[in-house]
PDB file of C-alpha atoms in Angstrom:
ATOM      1  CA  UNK B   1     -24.188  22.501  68.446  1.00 53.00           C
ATOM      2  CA  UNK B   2     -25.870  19.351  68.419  1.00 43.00           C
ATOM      3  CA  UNK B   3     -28.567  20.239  66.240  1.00 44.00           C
ATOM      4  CA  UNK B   4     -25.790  21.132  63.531  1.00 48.00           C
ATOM      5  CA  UNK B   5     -24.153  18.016  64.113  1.00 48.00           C
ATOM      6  CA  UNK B   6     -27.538  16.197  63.644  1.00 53.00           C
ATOM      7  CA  UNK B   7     -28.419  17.618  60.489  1.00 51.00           C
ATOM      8  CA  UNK B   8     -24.828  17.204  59.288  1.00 58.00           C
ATOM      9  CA  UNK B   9     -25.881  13.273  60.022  1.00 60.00           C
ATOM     10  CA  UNK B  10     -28.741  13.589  58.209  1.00 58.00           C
ATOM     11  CA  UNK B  11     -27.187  15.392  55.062  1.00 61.00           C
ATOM     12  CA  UNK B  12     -24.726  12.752  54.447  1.00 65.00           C
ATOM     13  CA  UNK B  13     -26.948   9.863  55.286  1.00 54.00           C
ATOM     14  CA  UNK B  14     -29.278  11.246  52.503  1.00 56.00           C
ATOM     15  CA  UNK B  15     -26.542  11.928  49.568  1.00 55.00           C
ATOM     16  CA  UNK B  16     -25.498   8.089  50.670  1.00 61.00           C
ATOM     17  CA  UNK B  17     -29.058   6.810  49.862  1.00 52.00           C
ATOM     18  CA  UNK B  18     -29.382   8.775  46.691  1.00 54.00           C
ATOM     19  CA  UNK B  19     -25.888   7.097  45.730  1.00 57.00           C
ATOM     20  CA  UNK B  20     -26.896   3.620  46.594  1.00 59.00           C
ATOM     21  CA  UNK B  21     -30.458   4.204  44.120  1.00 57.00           C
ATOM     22  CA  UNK B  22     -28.246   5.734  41.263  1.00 53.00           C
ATOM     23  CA  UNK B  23     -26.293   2.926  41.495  1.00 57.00           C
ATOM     24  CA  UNK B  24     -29.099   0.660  41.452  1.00 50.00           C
ATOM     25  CA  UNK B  25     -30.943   2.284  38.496  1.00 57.00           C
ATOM     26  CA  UNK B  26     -27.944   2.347  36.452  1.00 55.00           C
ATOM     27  CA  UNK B  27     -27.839  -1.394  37.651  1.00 58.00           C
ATOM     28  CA  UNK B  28     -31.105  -1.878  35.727  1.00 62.00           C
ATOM     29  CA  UNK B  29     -30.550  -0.716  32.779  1.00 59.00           C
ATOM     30  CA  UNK B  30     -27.128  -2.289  32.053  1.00 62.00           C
ATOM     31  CA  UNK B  31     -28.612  -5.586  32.880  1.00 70.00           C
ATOM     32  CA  UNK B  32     -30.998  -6.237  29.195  1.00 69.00           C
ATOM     33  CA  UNK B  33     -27.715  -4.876  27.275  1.00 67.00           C
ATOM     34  CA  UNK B  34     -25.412  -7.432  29.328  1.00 74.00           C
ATOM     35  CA  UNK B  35     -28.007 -10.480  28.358  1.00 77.00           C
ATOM     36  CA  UNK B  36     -28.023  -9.459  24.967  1.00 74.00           C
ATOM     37  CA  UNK B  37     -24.310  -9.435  24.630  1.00 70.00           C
ATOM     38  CA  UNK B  38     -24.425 -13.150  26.133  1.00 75.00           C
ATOM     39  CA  UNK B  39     -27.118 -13.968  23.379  1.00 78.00           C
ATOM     40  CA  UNK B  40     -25.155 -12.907  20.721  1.00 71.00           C
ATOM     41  CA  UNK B  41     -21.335 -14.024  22.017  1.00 74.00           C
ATOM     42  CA  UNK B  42     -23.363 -17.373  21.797  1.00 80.00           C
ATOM     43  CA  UNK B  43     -24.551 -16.527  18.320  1.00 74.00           C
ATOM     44  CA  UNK B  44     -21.162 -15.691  17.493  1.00 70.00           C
ATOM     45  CA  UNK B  45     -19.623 -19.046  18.414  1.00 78.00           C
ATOM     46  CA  UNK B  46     -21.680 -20.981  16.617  1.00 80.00           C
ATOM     47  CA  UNK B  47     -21.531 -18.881  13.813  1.00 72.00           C
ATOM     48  CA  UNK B  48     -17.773 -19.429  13.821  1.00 75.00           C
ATOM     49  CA  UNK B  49     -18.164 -22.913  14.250  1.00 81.00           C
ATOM     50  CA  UNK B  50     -20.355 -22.587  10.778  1.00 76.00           C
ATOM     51  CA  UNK B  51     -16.833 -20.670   9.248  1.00 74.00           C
ATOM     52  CA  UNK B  52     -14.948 -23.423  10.345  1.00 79.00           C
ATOM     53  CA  UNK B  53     -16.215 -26.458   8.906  1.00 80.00           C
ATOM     54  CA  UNK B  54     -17.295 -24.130   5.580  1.00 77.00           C
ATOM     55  CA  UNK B  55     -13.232 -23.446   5.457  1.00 78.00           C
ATOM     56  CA  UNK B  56     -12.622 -27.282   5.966  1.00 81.00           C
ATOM     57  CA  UNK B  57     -14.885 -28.113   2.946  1.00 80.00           C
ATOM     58  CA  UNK B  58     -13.193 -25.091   0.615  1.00 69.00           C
ATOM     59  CA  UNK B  59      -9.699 -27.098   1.556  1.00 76.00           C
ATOM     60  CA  UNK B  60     -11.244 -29.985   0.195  1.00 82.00           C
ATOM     61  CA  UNK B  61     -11.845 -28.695  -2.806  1.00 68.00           C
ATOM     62  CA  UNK B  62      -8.624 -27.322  -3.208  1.00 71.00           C
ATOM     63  CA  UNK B  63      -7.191 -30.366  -2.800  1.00 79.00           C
ATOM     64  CA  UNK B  64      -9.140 -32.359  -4.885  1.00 79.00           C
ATOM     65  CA  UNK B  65      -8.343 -29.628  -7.832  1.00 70.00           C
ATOM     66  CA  UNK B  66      -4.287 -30.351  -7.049  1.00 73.00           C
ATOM     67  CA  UNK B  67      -5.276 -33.930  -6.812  1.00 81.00           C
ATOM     68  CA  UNK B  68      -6.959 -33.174 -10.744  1.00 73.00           C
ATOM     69  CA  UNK B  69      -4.039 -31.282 -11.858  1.00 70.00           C
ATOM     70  CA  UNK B  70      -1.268 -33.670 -10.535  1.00 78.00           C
ATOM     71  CA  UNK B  71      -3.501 -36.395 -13.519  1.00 79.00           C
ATOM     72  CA  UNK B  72      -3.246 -34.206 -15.746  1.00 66.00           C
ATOM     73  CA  UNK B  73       0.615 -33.813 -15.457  1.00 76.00           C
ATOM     74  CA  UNK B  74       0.851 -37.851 -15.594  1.00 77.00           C
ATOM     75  CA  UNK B  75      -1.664 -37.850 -18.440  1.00 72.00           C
ATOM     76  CA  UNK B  76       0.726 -35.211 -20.259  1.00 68.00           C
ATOM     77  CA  UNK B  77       3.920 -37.426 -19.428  1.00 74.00           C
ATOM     78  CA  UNK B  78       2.647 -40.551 -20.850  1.00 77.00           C
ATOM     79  CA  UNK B  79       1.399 -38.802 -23.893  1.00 66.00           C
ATOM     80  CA  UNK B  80       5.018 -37.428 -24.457  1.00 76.00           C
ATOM     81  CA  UNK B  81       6.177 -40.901 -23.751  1.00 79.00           C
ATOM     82  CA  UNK B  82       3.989 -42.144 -26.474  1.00 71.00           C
ATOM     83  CA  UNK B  83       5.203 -39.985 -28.701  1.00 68.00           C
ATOM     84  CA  UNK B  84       8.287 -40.781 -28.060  1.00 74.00           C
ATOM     85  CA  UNK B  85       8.115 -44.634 -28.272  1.00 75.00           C
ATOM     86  CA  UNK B  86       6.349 -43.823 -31.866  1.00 63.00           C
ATOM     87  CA  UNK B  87       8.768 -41.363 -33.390  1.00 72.00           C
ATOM     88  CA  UNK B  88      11.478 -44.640 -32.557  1.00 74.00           C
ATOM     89  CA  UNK B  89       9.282 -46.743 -34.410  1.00 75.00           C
ATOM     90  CA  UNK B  90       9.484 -44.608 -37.395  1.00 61.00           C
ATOM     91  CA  UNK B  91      12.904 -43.715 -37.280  1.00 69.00           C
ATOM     92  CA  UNK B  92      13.966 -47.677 -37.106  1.00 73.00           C
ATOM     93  CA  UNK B  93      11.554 -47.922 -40.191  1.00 65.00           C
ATOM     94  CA  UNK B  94      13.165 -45.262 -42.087  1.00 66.00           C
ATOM     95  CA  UNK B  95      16.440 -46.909 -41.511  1.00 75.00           C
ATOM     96  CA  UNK B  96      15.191 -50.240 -42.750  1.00 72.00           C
ATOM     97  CA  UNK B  97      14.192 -48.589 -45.590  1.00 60.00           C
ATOM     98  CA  UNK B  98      16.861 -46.826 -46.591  1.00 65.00           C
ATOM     99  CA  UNK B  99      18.935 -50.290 -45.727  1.00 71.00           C
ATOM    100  CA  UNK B 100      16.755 -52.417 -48.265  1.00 64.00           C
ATOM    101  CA  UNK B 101      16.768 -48.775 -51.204  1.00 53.00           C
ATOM    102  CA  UNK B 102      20.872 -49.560 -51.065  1.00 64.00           C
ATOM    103  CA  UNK B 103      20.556 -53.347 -51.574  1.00 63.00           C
ATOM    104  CA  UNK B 104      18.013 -52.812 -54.570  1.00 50.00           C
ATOM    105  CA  UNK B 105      20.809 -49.960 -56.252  1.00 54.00           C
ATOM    106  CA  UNK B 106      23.637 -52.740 -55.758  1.00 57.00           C
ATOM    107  CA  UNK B 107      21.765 -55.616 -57.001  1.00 56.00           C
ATOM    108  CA  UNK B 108      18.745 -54.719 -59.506  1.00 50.00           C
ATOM    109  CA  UNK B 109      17.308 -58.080 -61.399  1.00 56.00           C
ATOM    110  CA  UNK B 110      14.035 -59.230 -61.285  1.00 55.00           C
ATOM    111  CA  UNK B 111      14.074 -61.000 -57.898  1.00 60.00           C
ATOM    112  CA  UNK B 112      14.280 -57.400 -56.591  1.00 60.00           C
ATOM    113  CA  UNK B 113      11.006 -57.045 -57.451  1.00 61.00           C
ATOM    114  CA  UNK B 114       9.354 -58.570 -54.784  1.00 69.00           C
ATOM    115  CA  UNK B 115      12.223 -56.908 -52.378  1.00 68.00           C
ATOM    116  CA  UNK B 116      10.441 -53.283 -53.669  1.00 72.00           C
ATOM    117  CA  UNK B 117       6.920 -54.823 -52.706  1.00 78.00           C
ATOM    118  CA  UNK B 118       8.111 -55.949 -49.182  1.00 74.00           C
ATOM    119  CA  UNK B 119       9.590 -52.414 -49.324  1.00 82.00           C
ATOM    120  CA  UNK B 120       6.784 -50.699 -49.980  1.00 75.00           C
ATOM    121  CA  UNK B 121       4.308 -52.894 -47.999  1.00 78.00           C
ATOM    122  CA  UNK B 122       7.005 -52.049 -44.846  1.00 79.00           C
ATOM    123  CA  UNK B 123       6.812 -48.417 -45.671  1.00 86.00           C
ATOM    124  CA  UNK B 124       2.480 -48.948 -46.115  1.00 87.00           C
ATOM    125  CA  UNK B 125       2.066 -50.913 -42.751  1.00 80.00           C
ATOM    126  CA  UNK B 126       4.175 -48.509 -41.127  1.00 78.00           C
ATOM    127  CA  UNK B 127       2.125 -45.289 -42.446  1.00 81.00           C
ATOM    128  CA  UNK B 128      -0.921 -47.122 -41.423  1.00 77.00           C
ATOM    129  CA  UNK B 129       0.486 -48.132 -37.978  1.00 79.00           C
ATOM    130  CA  UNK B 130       1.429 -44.410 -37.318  1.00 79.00           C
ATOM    131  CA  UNK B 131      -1.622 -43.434 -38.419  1.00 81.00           C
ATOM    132  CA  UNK B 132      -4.161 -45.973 -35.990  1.00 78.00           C
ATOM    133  CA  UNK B 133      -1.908 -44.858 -32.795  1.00 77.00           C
ATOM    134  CA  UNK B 134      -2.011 -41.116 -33.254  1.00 74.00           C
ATOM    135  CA  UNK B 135      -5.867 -41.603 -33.769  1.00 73.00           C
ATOM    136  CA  UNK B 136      -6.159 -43.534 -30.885  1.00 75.00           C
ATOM    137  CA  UNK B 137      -3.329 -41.146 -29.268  1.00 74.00           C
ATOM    138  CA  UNK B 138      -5.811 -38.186 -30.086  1.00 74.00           C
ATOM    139  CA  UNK B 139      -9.479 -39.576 -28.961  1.00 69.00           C
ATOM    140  CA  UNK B 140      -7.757 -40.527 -25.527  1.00 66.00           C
ATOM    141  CA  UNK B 141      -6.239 -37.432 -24.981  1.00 70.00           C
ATOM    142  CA  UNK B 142      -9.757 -35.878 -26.116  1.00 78.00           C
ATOM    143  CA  UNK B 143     -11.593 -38.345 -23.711  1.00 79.00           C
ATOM    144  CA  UNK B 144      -9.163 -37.279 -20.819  1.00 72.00           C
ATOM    145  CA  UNK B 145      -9.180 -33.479 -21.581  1.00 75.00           C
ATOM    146  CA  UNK B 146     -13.387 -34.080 -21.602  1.00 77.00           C
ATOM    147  CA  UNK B 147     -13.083 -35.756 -18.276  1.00 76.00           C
ATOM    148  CA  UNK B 148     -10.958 -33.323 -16.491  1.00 81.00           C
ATOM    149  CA  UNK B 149     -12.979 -30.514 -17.867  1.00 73.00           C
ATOM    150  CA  UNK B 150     -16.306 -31.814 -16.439  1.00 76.00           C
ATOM    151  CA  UNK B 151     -14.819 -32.761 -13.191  1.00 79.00           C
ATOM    152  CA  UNK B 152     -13.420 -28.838 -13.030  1.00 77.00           C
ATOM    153  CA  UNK B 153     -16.460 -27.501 -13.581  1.00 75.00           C
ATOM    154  CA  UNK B 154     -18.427 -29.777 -11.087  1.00 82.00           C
ATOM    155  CA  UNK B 155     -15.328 -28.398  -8.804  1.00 82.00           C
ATOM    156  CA  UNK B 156     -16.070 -25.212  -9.162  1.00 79.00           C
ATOM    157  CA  UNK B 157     -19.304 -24.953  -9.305  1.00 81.00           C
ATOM    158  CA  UNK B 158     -19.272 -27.127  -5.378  1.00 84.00           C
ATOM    159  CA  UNK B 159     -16.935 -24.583  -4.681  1.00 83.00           C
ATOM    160  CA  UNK B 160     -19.317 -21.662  -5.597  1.00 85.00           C
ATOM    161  CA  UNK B 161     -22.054 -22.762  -3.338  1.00 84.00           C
ATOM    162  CA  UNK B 162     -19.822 -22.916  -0.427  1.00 86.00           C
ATOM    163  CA  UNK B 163     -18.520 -19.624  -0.752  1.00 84.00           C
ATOM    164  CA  UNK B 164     -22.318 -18.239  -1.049  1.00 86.00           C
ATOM    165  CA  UNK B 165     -22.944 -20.142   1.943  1.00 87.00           C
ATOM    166  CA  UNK B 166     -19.902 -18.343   3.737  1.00 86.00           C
ATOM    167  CA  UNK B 167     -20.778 -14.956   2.732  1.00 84.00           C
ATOM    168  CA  UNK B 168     -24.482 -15.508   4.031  1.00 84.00           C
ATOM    169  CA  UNK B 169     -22.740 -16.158   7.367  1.00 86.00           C
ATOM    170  CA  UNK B 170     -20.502 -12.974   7.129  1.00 84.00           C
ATOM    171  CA  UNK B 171     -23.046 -11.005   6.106  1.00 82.00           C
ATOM    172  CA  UNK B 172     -25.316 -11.908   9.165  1.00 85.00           C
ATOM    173  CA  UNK B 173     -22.584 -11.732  11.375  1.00 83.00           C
ATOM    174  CA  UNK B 174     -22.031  -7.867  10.310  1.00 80.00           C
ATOM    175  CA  UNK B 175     -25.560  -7.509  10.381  1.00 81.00           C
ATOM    176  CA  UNK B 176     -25.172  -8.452  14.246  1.00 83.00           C
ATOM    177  CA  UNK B 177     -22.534  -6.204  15.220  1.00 78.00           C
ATOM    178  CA  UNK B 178     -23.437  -2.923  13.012  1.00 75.00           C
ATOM    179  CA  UNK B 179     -27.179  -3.829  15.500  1.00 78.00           C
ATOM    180  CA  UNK B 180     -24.796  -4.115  18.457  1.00 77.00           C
ATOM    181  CA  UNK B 181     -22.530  -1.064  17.730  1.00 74.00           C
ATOM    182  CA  UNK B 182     -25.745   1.149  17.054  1.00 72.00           C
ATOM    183  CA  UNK B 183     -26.961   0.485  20.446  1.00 73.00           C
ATOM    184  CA  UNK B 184     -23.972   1.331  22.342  1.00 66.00           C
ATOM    185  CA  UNK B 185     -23.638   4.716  23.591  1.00 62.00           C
ATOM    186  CA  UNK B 186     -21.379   7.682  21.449  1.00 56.00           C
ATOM    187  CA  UNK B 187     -19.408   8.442  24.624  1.00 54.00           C
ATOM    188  CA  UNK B 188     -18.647   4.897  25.124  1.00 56.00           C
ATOM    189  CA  UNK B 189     -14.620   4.828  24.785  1.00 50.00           C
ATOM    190  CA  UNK B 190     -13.968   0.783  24.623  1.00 60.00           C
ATOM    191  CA  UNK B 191     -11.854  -0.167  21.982  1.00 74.00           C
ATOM    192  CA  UNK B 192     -13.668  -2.023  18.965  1.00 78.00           C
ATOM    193  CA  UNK B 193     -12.985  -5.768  18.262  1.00 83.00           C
ATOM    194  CA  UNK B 194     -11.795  -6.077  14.594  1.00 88.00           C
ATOM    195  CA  UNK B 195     -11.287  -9.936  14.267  1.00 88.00           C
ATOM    196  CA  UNK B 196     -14.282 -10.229  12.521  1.00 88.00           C
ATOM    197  CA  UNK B 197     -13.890  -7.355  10.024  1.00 88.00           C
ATOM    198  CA  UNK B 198     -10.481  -8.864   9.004  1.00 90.00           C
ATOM    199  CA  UNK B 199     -11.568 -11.899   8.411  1.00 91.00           C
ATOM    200  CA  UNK B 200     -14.301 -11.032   6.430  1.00 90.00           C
ATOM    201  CA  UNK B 201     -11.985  -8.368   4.511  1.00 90.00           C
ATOM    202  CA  UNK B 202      -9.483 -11.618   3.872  1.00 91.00           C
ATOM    203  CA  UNK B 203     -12.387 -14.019   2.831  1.00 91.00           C
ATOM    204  CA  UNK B 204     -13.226 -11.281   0.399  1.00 90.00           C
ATOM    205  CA  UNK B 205      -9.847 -11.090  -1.210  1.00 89.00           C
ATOM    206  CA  UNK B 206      -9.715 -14.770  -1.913  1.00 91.00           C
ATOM    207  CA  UNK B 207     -13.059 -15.212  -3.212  1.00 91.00           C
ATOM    208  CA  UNK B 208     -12.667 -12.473  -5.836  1.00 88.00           C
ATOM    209  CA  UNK B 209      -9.484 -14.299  -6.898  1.00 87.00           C
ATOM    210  CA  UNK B 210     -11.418 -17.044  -7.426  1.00 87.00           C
ATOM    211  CA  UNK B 211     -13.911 -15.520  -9.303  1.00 86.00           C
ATOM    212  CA  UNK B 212     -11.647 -13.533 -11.440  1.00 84.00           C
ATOM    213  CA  UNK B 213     -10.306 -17.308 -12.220  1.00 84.00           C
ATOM    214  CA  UNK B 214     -13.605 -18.647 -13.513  1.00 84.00           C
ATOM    215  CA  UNK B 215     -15.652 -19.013 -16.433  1.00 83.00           C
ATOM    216  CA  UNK B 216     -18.322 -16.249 -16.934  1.00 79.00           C
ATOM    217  CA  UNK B 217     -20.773 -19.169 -17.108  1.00 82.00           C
ATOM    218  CA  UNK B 218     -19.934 -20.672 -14.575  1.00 84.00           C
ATOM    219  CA  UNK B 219     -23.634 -22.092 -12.914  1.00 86.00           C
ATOM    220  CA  UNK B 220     -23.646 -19.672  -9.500  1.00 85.00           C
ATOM    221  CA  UNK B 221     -21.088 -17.639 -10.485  1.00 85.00           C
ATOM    222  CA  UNK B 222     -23.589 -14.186 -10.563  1.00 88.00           C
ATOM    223  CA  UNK B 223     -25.278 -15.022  -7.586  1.00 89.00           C
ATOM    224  CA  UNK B 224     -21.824 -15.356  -5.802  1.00 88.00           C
ATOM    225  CA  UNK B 225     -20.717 -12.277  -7.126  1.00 89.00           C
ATOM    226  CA  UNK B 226     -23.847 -10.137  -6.322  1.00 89.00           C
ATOM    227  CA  UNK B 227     -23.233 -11.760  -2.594  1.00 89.00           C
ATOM    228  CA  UNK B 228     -19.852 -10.418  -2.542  1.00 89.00           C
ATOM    229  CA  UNK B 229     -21.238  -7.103  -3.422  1.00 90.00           C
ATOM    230  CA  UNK B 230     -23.096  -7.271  -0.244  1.00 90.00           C
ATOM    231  CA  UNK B 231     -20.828  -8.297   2.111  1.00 89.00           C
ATOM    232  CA  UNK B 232     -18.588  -5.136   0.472  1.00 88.00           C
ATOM    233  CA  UNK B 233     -21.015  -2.784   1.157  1.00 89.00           C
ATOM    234  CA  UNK B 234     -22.146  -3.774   4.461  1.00 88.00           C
ATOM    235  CA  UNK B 235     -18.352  -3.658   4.980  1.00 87.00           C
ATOM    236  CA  UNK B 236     -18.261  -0.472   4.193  1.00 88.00           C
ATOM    237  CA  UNK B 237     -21.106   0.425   6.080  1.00 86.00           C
ATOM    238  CA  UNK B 238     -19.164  -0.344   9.444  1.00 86.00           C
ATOM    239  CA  UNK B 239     -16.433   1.756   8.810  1.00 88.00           C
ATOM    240  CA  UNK B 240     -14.490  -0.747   6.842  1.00 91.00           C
ATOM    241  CA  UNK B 241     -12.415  -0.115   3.546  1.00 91.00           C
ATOM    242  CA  UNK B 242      -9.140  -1.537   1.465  1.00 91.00           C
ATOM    243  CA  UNK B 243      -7.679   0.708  -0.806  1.00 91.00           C
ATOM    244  CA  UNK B 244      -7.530  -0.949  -4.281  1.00 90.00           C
ATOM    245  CA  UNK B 245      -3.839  -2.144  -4.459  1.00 91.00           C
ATOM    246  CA  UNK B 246      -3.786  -5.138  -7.355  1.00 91.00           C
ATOM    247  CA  UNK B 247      -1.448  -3.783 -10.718  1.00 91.00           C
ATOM    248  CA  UNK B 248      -0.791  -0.306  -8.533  1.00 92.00           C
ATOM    249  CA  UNK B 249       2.686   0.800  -8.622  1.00 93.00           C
ATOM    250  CA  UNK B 250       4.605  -0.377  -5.385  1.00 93.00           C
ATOM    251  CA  UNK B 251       6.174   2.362  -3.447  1.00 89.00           C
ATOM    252  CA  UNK B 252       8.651   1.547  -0.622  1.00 88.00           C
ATOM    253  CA  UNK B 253       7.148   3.598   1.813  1.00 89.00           C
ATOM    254  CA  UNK B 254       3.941   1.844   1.906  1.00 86.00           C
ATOM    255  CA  UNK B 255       3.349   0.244   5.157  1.00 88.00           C
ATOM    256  CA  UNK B 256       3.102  -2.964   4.059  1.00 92.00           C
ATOM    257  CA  UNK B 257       5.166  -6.703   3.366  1.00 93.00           C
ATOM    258  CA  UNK B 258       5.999  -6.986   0.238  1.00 93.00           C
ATOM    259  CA  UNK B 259       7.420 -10.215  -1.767  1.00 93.00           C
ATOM    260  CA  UNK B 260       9.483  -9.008  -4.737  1.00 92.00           C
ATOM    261  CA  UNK B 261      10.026 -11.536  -7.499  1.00 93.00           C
ATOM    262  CA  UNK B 262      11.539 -10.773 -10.742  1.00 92.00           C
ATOM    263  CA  UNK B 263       9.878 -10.503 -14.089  1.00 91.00           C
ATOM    264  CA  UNK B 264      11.947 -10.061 -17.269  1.00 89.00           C
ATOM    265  CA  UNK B 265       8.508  -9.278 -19.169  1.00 90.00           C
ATOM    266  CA  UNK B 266       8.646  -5.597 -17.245  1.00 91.00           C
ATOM    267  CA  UNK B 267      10.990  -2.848 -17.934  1.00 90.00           C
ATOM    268  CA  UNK B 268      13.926  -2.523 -15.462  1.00 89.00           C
ATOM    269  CA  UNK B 269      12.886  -0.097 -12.252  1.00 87.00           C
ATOM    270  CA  UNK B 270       9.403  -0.991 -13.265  1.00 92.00           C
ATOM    271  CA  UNK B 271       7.736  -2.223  -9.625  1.00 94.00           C
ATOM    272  CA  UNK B 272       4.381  -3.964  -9.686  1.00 94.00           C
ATOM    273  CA  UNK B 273       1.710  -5.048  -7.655  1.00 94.00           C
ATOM    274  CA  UNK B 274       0.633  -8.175  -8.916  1.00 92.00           C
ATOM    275  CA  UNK B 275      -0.660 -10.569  -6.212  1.00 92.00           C
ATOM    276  CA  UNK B 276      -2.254  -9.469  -2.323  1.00 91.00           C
ATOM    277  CA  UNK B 277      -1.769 -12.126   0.246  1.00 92.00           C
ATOM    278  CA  UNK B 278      -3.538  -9.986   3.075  1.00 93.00           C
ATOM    279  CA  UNK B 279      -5.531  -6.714   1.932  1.00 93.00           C
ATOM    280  CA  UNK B 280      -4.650  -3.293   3.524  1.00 93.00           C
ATOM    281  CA  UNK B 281      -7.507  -2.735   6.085  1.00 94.00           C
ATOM    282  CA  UNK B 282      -8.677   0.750   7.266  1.00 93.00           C
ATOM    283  CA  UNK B 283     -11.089   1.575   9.907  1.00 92.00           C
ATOM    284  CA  UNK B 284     -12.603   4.887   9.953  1.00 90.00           C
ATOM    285  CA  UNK B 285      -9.960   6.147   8.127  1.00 89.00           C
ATOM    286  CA  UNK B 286      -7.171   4.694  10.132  1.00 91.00           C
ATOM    287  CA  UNK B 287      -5.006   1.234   8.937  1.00 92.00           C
ATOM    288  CA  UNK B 288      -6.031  -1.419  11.354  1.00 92.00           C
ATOM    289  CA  UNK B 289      -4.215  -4.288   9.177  1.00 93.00           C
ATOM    290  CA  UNK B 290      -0.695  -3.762   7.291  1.00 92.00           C
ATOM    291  CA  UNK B 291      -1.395  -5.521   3.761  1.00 93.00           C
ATOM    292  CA  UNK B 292       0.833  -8.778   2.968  1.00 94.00           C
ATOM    293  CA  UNK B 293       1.682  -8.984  -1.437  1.00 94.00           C
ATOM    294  CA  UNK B 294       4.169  -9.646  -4.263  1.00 94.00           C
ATOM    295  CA  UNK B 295       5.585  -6.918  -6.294  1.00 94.00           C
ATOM    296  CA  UNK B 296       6.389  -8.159  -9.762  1.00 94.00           C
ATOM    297  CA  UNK B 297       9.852  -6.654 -10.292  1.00 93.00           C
ATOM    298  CA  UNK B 298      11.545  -5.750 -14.058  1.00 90.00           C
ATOM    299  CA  UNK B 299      14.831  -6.470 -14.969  1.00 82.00           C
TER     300      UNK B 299
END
């Protein structure tokens, strides 16, 4: 009896060591994967610092281009104010005109004669008048029109280089985690982080706006574009994808929010995508992000 109970002892003494080294080994070889998780959550945050103050700069622009266009609304105002003033100057001649073309028909002798010249030279100074202000009128508005122009472009083009500079940062930060997602196990079960895929996915949306918005010319413009190329496919690559929504018929059952503003240029019952807020994200075939955009509705 006691030699059972002794080797009893001695079997579950020996599955407890064999526990204890599993444990140990697995221990091991968690240990490189942890570290390079740390590495690259530290990679990450300064990479999102990087987003940040790119995102800060891009609001810049923007407002410097309402800034530009808020000018160009004053610059229209006083030009219609110009025009206004003018068109009162020429009216009040007119009237003069007609005033002294009476007086001449009541009372024709030869004093009138030099009442016709002042007549004429009114109706002369006044032509000429007209003429020197709406050729001044026309070289400033061309000056201004030149200005704001050149200060668009320069806009755009600063513009341009940020948003290459963004989607080199997206495009190394899917880099990272298509590396990291390789190296994690196919019968690991945790559930996938997707704040960087929808950001990406909404940075995408806006820059092709922009784009779309731009002069073919534009200096940067096709090496922005190719970058956005990129960024799709490497998208793509991770098990990304948004279904191509812009100028598709809107159908109430779509899972989606949806702004409806009326057009009277559309057929009534005709419903319209025309603008997305927030693209429709999928991941691995499954919607991951309900898209956010305004249906153009006829009437």
């Amino acid at each position: 009896m006691k030699y059972k109970l002794s080797f009893g002892i001695i079997i579950i003494f020996s599955f407890s060591v064999f526990a204890q080294m599993a444990k140990l080994d697995e221990t091991k070889e968690l240990k490189p994967l942890i570290q390079k998780i740390v590495q690259l959550q530290s990679e990450n945050n300064k990479l999102k610092s990087e987003i940040s103050s790119i995102n800060s700069k891009v609001a810049t622009v923007n407002q410097k281009l309402e800034t530009l266009d808020q000018k160009v609304q004053s610059n229209a105002s006083d030009i219609k104010k110009t025009n206004s003033e003018l068109k009162g100057r020429i009216a009040n001649s007119e009237t003069t005109t007609n005033q002294k073309f009476t007086q001449v028909d009541n009372s024709l002798s030869k004093n009138s004669l030099w009442s016709i010249i002042g007549i004429l030279g009114a109706i002369i100074v006044s032509g000429l008048v007209y003429w020197l202000v709406s050729k001044r009128q026309t070289n400033d508005k061309t000056i201004v029109e030149a200005q704001i122009s050149k200060t668009k472009k320069t806009l755009e083009e600063e513009g341009i280089k940020l948003d290459t500079k963004l989607t080199e940062v997206l495009e190394t930060q899917l880099k990272l985690v298509q590396e990291e997602r390789a190296k994690v196990p196919a019968n690991k079960s945790d559930e996938v982080d997707h704040s960087l895929a929808l950001k990406v996915a909404d940075e995408i949306v806006r820059i092709n706006k922009n784009l779309s918005n731009m002069d073919a010319n534009t200096k940067g413009l096709k090496q922005l574009s190719a970058s956005v190329k990129r960024i799709e496919d490497n998208f793509a690559a991770n098990g990304y994808d948004m279904p191509e929504l812009l100028n598709k018929p809107f159908d109430p059952r779509m899972k989606m929010i949806a702004n409806m503003v009326e057009d009277e240029n559309l057929e009534k019952g005709i419903e319209i995508i025309t603008k997305i807020i927030k693209p429709q994200v999928n991941y691995k075939g499954v919607q991951i992000q309900s898209a956010q955009v305004e249906v153009s509705v006829g009437q």
